[in-house]
Amino acid sequence: MKMMKKIGAALGFISAALFAQAGHAADGWIDSASVEFGTNPQQKMARVAVQSDWDQRWFASGGRHLSGYWDANLAAWRLEAYRNVPGQKKTIAVAGLTPVFRYQADDKLGWYAEAGIGISMFSKLYKNEDKELSTALQFADHVGVGYTTPKWDLGLRFQHYSNGSIKSPNAGANWLVARAAWRF
């Protein structure tokens, strides 16, 4: 529990720094910053990220279009049974970059659906409760839905990590992730 408090404090500090920097960078390439929390039966995750909108409109029809954004993120995973030892906890840092496609309204407000696949780098190899990822480089893909207002983007995602069978074992890790982003 003490380690989770330290991780939470570190992520809070990083979030504050990202939001402050992102506010200054709003005229630049950063359009929003987010915090995300994920869970599954074996571990918990906290993630901070910044996004850069592509400002593209493909397949526009009926007031909706396909567009997307870049998502650069930094996460902490808290494993509950590291190396398959119940109660042995471990924290893994994960950095990622994901292009995300989003189907949304032309004014970018209201309901949306999105999907993305990117790459992530792990600080340590993942091994938790009979699940193991044998490489530090992983593909991170997700599908999600959400709702946007002029300042907020709230979403729910199903996230999957896998090395794409580059090397075995490759059990994969799945998450349900809640996301809140502040738009500049």
PDB file of C-alpha atoms in Angstrom:
ATOM      1  CA  MET A   1       0.000   0.000   0.000  1.00  0.00           C
ATOM      2  CA  LYS A   2       2.887   2.336   0.779  1.00  0.00           C
ATOM      3  CA  MET A   3       4.273   1.812  -2.734  1.00  0.00           C
ATOM      4  CA  MET A   4       0.869   2.584  -4.288  1.00  0.00           C
ATOM      5  CA  LYS A   5       0.796   5.888  -2.378  1.00  0.00           C
ATOM      6  CA  LYS A   6       4.233   6.728  -3.761  1.00  0.00           C
ATOM      7  CA  ILE A   7       3.134   5.800  -7.270  1.00  0.00           C
ATOM      8  CA  GLY A   8      -0.052   7.813  -6.863  1.00  0.00           C
ATOM      9  CA  ALA A   9       1.908  10.831  -5.658  1.00  0.00           C
ATOM     10  CA  ALA A  10       4.380  10.507  -8.546  1.00  0.00           C
ATOM     11  CA  LEU A  11       1.572  10.188 -11.098  1.00  0.00           C
ATOM     12  CA  GLY A  12      -0.201  13.155  -9.518  1.00  0.00           C
ATOM     13  CA  PHE A  13       2.958  15.224  -9.838  1.00  0.00           C
ATOM     14  CA  ILE A  14       3.475  14.096 -13.436  1.00  0.00           C
ATOM     15  CA  SER A  15      -0.183  14.845 -14.222  1.00  0.00           C
ATOM     16  CA  ALA A  16       0.092  18.347 -12.795  1.00  0.00           C
ATOM     17  CA  ALA A  17       3.281  18.947 -14.764  1.00  0.00           C
ATOM     18  CA  LEU A  18       1.741  17.605 -17.979  1.00  0.00           C
ATOM     19  CA  PHE A  19      -1.414  19.667 -17.572  1.00  0.00           C
ATOM     20  CA  ALA A  20       0.611  22.817 -16.837  1.00  0.00           C
ATOM     21  CA  GLN A  21       2.948  22.234 -19.769  1.00  0.00           C
ATOM     22  CA  ALA A  22       0.110  21.218 -22.035  1.00  0.00           C
ATOM     23  CA  GLY A  23      -1.702  24.446 -21.200  1.00  0.00           C
ATOM     24  CA  HIS A  24       1.308  26.410 -22.403  1.00  0.00           C
ATOM     25  CA  ALA A  25       1.581  24.159 -25.444  1.00  0.00           C
ATOM     26  CA  ALA A  26      -2.086  24.498 -26.463  1.00  0.00           C
ATOM     27  CA  ASP A  27      -1.054  26.652 -29.409  1.00  0.00           C
ATOM     28  CA  GLY A  28       1.503  23.994 -30.320  1.00  0.00           C
ATOM     29  CA  TRP A  29       0.958  20.349 -31.038  1.00  0.00           C
ATOM     30  CA  ILE A  30      -0.676  19.295 -27.730  1.00  0.00           C
ATOM     31  CA  ASP A  31      -4.474  19.525 -27.779  1.00  0.00           C
ATOM     32  CA  SER A  32      -5.419  17.700 -24.570  1.00  0.00           C
ATOM     33  CA  ALA A  33      -4.055  15.875 -21.525  1.00  0.00           C
ATOM     34  CA  SER A  34      -5.618  12.896 -19.793  1.00  0.00           C
ATOM     35  CA  VAL A  35      -5.551  10.691 -16.730  1.00  0.00           C
ATOM     36  CA  GLU A  36      -6.627   7.067 -16.967  1.00  0.00           C
ATOM     37  CA  PHE A  37      -7.220   4.282 -14.501  1.00  0.00           C
ATOM     38  CA  GLY A  38      -7.461   0.626 -15.446  1.00  0.00           C
ATOM     39  CA  THR A  39      -8.083  -2.641 -13.694  1.00  0.00           C
ATOM     40  CA  ASN A  40      -8.228  -6.362 -14.248  1.00  0.00           C
ATOM     41  CA  PRO A  41      -8.149  -9.288 -11.800  1.00  0.00           C
ATOM     42  CA  GLN A  42      -4.328  -9.371 -11.614  1.00  0.00           C
ATOM     43  CA  GLN A  43      -3.295  -5.708 -11.460  1.00  0.00           C
ATOM     44  CA  LYS A  44      -4.145  -2.026 -11.440  1.00  0.00           C
ATOM     45  CA  MET A  45      -2.931   0.733 -13.754  1.00  0.00           C
ATOM     46  CA  ALA A  46      -2.673   4.522 -13.605  1.00  0.00           C
ATOM     47  CA  ARG A  47      -1.684   6.442 -16.742  1.00  0.00           C
ATOM     48  CA  VAL A  48      -1.147  10.057 -17.796  1.00  0.00           C
ATOM     49  CA  ALA A  49      -1.051  11.128 -21.436  1.00  0.00           C
ATOM     50  CA  VAL A  50      -1.057  14.014 -23.880  1.00  0.00           C
ATOM     51  CA  GLN A  51      -2.839  14.029 -27.226  1.00  0.00           C
ATOM     52  CA  SER A  52      -2.330  15.776 -30.568  1.00  0.00           C
ATOM     53  CA  ASP A  53      -5.341  16.003 -32.885  1.00  0.00           C
ATOM     54  CA  TRP A  54      -4.754  15.222 -36.574  1.00  0.00           C
ATOM     55  CA  ASP A  55      -7.316  17.814 -37.738  1.00  0.00           C
ATOM     56  CA  GLN A  56      -8.373  15.506 -40.579  1.00  0.00           C
ATOM     57  CA  ARG A  57     -11.825  14.541 -41.835  1.00  0.00           C
ATOM     58  CA  TRP A  58     -12.251  11.297 -43.743  1.00  0.00           C
ATOM     59  CA  PHE A  59     -15.520   9.696 -44.850  1.00  0.00           C
ATOM     60  CA  ALA A  60     -17.572  12.759 -43.825  1.00  0.00           C
ATOM     61  CA  SER A  61     -21.296  12.094 -44.063  1.00  0.00           C
ATOM     62  CA  GLY A  62     -24.407  12.959 -42.081  1.00  0.00           C
ATOM     63  CA  GLY A  63     -22.611  15.323 -39.697  1.00  0.00           C
ATOM     64  CA  ARG A  64     -19.994  12.725 -38.656  1.00  0.00           C
ATOM     65  CA  HIS A  65     -16.499  11.842 -39.839  1.00  0.00           C
ATOM     66  CA  LEU A  66     -13.434   9.721 -39.160  1.00  0.00           C
ATOM     67  CA  SER A  67     -10.436  11.512 -37.697  1.00  0.00           C
ATOM     68  CA  GLY A  68      -7.848  10.768 -35.075  1.00  0.00           C
ATOM     69  CA  TYR A  69      -5.044  11.817 -32.789  1.00  0.00           C
ATOM     70  CA  TRP A  70      -1.652  10.819 -31.410  1.00  0.00           C
ATOM     71  CA  ASP A  71      -1.583   9.648 -27.793  1.00  0.00           C
ATOM     72  CA  ALA A  72       1.738   9.694 -25.884  1.00  0.00           C
ATOM     73  CA  ASN A  73       1.422   8.082 -22.453  1.00  0.00           C
ATOM     74  CA  LEU A  74       3.254   7.045 -19.309  1.00  0.00           C
ATOM     75  CA  ALA A  75       1.754   4.416 -16.992  1.00  0.00           C
ATOM     76  CA  ALA A  76       2.434   2.504 -13.789  1.00  0.00           C
ATOM     77  CA  TRP A  77       1.170  -1.067 -13.499  1.00  0.00           C
ATOM     78  CA  ARG A  78       0.817  -2.549 -10.022  1.00  0.00           C
ATOM     79  CA  LEU A  79       1.133  -6.340 -10.212  1.00  0.00           C
ATOM     80  CA  GLU A  80      -0.436  -8.324  -7.348  1.00  0.00           C
ATOM     81  CA  ALA A  81       1.322 -11.697  -7.825  1.00  0.00           C
ATOM     82  CA  TYR A  82       4.670 -10.927  -9.430  1.00  0.00           C
ATOM     83  CA  ARG A  83       6.496 -14.042 -10.712  1.00  0.00           C
ATOM     84  CA  ASN A  84       3.358 -16.013  -9.771  1.00  0.00           C
ATOM     85  CA  VAL A  85       3.883 -15.484  -6.022  1.00  0.00           C
ATOM     86  CA  PRO A  86       0.579 -14.369  -4.440  1.00  0.00           C
ATOM     87  CA  GLY A  87       1.115 -11.210  -2.403  1.00  0.00           C
ATOM     88  CA  GLN A  88       4.445 -10.370  -4.076  1.00  0.00           C
ATOM     89  CA  LYS A  89       3.811  -6.959  -5.543  1.00  0.00           C
ATOM     90  CA  LYS A  90       5.736  -5.237  -8.320  1.00  0.00           C
ATOM     91  CA  THR A  91       5.370  -1.969 -10.181  1.00  0.00           C
ATOM     92  CA  ILE A  92       6.218  -1.727 -13.868  1.00  0.00           C
ATOM     93  CA  ALA A  93       6.524   1.557 -15.758  1.00  0.00           C
ATOM     94  CA  VAL A  94       5.153   1.602 -19.308  1.00  0.00           C
ATOM     95  CA  ALA A  95       5.704   4.330 -21.943  1.00  0.00           C
ATOM     96  CA  GLY A  96       3.684   4.278 -25.140  1.00  0.00           C
ATOM     97  CA  LEU A  97       2.745   6.033 -28.358  1.00  0.00           C
ATOM     98  CA  THR A  98      -0.515   5.226 -30.134  1.00  0.00           C
ATOM     99  CA  PRO A  99      -2.222   6.575 -33.255  1.00  0.00           C
ATOM    100  CA  VAL A 100      -5.963   6.538 -32.513  1.00  0.00           C
ATOM    101  CA  PHE A 101      -8.781   6.667 -35.081  1.00  0.00           C
ATOM    102  CA  ARG A 102     -12.005   8.263 -33.880  1.00  0.00           C
ATOM    103  CA  TYR A 103     -15.471   8.349 -35.477  1.00  0.00           C
ATOM    104  CA  GLN A 104     -17.143  11.512 -34.181  1.00  0.00           C
ATOM    105  CA  ALA A 105     -19.486  14.403 -34.890  1.00  0.00           C
ATOM    106  CA  ASP A 106     -18.215  17.188 -37.145  1.00  0.00           C
ATOM    107  CA  ASP A 107     -18.146  19.634 -34.197  1.00  0.00           C
ATOM    108  CA  LYS A 108     -16.181  17.015 -32.168  1.00  0.00           C
ATOM    109  CA  LEU A 109     -18.832  17.081 -29.421  1.00  0.00           C
ATOM    110  CA  GLY A 110     -21.063  14.288 -28.147  1.00  0.00           C
ATOM    111  CA  TRP A 111     -20.662  10.533 -28.520  1.00  0.00           C
ATOM    112  CA  TYR A 112     -17.734   8.903 -30.308  1.00  0.00           C
ATOM    113  CA  ALA A 113     -16.188   5.495 -30.971  1.00  0.00           C
ATOM    114  CA  GLU A 114     -12.450   4.952 -31.336  1.00  0.00           C
ATOM    115  CA  ALA A 115      -9.783   2.338 -31.957  1.00  0.00           C
ATOM    116  CA  GLY A 116      -6.003   2.470 -31.831  1.00  0.00           C
ATOM    117  CA  ILE A 117      -2.910   0.317 -32.016  1.00  0.00           C
ATOM    118  CA  GLY A 118       0.498   1.532 -30.941  1.00  0.00           C
ATOM    119  CA  ILE A 119       3.702   0.484 -29.255  1.00  0.00           C
ATOM    120  CA  SER A 120       4.689   0.419 -25.591  1.00  0.00           C
ATOM    121  CA  MET A 121       7.986  -0.135 -23.810  1.00  0.00           C
ATOM    122  CA  PHE A 122       8.001  -1.835 -20.392  1.00  0.00           C
ATOM    123  CA  SER A 123      10.611  -1.093 -17.703  1.00  0.00           C
ATOM    124  CA  LYS A 124      10.643  -4.794 -16.706  1.00  0.00           C
ATOM    125  CA  LEU A 125       9.293  -7.978 -18.219  1.00  0.00           C
ATOM    126  CA  TYR A 126       5.705  -8.662 -17.232  1.00  0.00           C
ATOM    127  CA  LYS A 127       5.069 -11.876 -15.266  1.00  0.00           C
ATOM    128  CA  ASN A 128       2.007 -12.063 -13.060  1.00  0.00           C
ATOM    129  CA  GLU A 129      -0.298 -14.922 -12.024  1.00  0.00           C
ATOM    130  CA  ASP A 130       0.519 -17.352 -14.847  1.00  0.00           C
ATOM    131  CA  LYS A 131       0.576 -14.558 -17.439  1.00  0.00           C
ATOM    132  CA  GLU A 132       3.866 -13.569 -18.992  1.00  0.00           C
ATOM    133  CA  LEU A 133       4.958 -11.217 -21.749  1.00  0.00           C
ATOM    134  CA  SER A 134       8.454 -12.212 -22.837  1.00  0.00           C
ATOM    135  CA  THR A 135       9.477  -8.903 -24.453  1.00  0.00           C
ATOM    136  CA  ALA A 136       9.698  -5.342 -23.128  1.00  0.00           C
ATOM    137  CA  LEU A 137       8.329  -3.998 -26.442  1.00  0.00           C
ATOM    138  CA  GLN A 138       4.584  -4.590 -26.672  1.00  0.00           C
ATOM    139  CA  PHE A 139       1.759  -3.633 -29.011  1.00  0.00           C
ATOM    140  CA  ALA A 140      -1.036  -1.767 -27.236  1.00  0.00           C
ATOM    141  CA  ASP A 141      -4.426  -1.761 -28.912  1.00  0.00           C
ATOM    142  CA  HIS A 142      -7.795  -0.575 -27.711  1.00  0.00           C
ATOM    143  CA  VAL A 143     -11.415   0.000 -28.677  1.00  0.00           C
ATOM    144  CA  GLY A 144     -13.521   2.500 -26.810  1.00  0.00           C
ATOM    145  CA  VAL A 145     -16.485   4.807 -26.591  1.00  0.00           C
ATOM    146  CA  GLY A 146     -16.876   8.169 -24.975  1.00  0.00           C
ATOM    147  CA  TYR A 147     -18.513  11.557 -24.793  1.00  0.00           C
ATOM    148  CA  THR A 148     -16.961  14.989 -25.356  1.00  0.00           C
ATOM    149  CA  THR A 149     -17.925  18.468 -24.211  1.00  0.00           C
ATOM    150  CA  PRO A 150     -16.104  21.675 -25.172  1.00  0.00           C
ATOM    151  CA  LYS A 151     -13.558  21.059 -22.368  1.00  0.00           C
ATOM    152  CA  TRP A 152     -13.862  17.402 -21.303  1.00  0.00           C
ATOM    153  CA  ASP A 153     -13.497  14.055 -23.022  1.00  0.00           C
ATOM    154  CA  LEU A 154     -14.744  11.121 -20.928  1.00  0.00           C
ATOM    155  CA  GLY A 155     -14.297   7.585 -22.183  1.00  0.00           C
ATOM    156  CA  LEU A 156     -14.228   3.886 -21.445  1.00  0.00           C
ATOM    157  CA  ARG A 157     -11.827   1.515 -23.241  1.00  0.00           C
ATOM    158  CA  PHE A 158     -10.991  -2.129 -23.559  1.00  0.00           C
ATOM    159  CA  GLN A 159      -7.168  -2.214 -23.759  1.00  0.00           C
ATOM    160  CA  HIS A 160      -5.015  -5.180 -24.833  1.00  0.00           C
ATOM    161  CA  TYR A 161      -1.221  -5.557 -24.635  1.00  0.00           C
ATOM    162  CA  SER A 162       0.631  -8.265 -26.576  1.00  0.00           C
ATOM    163  CA  ASN A 163       3.942  -8.720 -28.375  1.00  0.00           C
ATOM    164  CA  GLY A 164       2.136 -10.054 -31.442  1.00  0.00           C
ATOM    165  CA  SER A 165       3.711 -13.504 -30.942  1.00  0.00           C
ATOM    166  CA  ILE A 166       7.195 -12.140 -31.691  1.00  0.00           C
ATOM    167  CA  LYS A 167       8.434 -14.314 -28.833  1.00  0.00           C
ATOM    168  CA  SER A 168       6.797 -16.827 -26.501  1.00  0.00           C
ATOM    169  CA  PRO A 169       5.307 -16.775 -23.972  1.00  0.00           C
ATOM    170  CA  ASN A 170       2.816 -14.134 -24.989  1.00  0.00           C
ATOM    171  CA  ALA A 171      -0.211 -14.417 -22.694  1.00  0.00           C
ATOM    172  CA  GLY A 172      -1.355 -10.823 -23.239  1.00  0.00           C
ATOM    173  CA  ALA A 173      -2.790  -8.439 -20.687  1.00  0.00           C
ATOM    174  CA  ASN A 174      -6.313  -7.008 -20.900  1.00  0.00           C
ATOM    175  CA  TRP A 175      -7.708  -3.964 -19.117  1.00  0.00           C
ATOM    176  CA  LEU A 176     -10.904  -2.040 -18.646  1.00  0.00           C
ATOM    177  CA  VAL A 177      -9.799   1.605 -18.626  1.00  0.00           C
ATOM    178  CA  ALA A 178     -11.678   4.774 -17.593  1.00  0.00           C
ATOM    179  CA  ARG A 179     -10.327   7.977 -19.135  1.00  0.00           C
ATOM    180  CA  ALA A 180     -10.819  11.698 -18.479  1.00  0.00           C
ATOM    181  CA  ALA A 181      -9.119  14.239 -20.757  1.00  0.00           C
ATOM    182  CA  TRP A 182      -9.068  18.009 -20.517  1.00  0.00           C
ATOM    183  CA  ARG A 183      -9.219  19.657 -23.952  1.00  0.00           C
ATOM    184  CA  PHE A 184      -7.442  22.960 -24.564  1.00  0.00           C
TER     185      PHE A 184
END
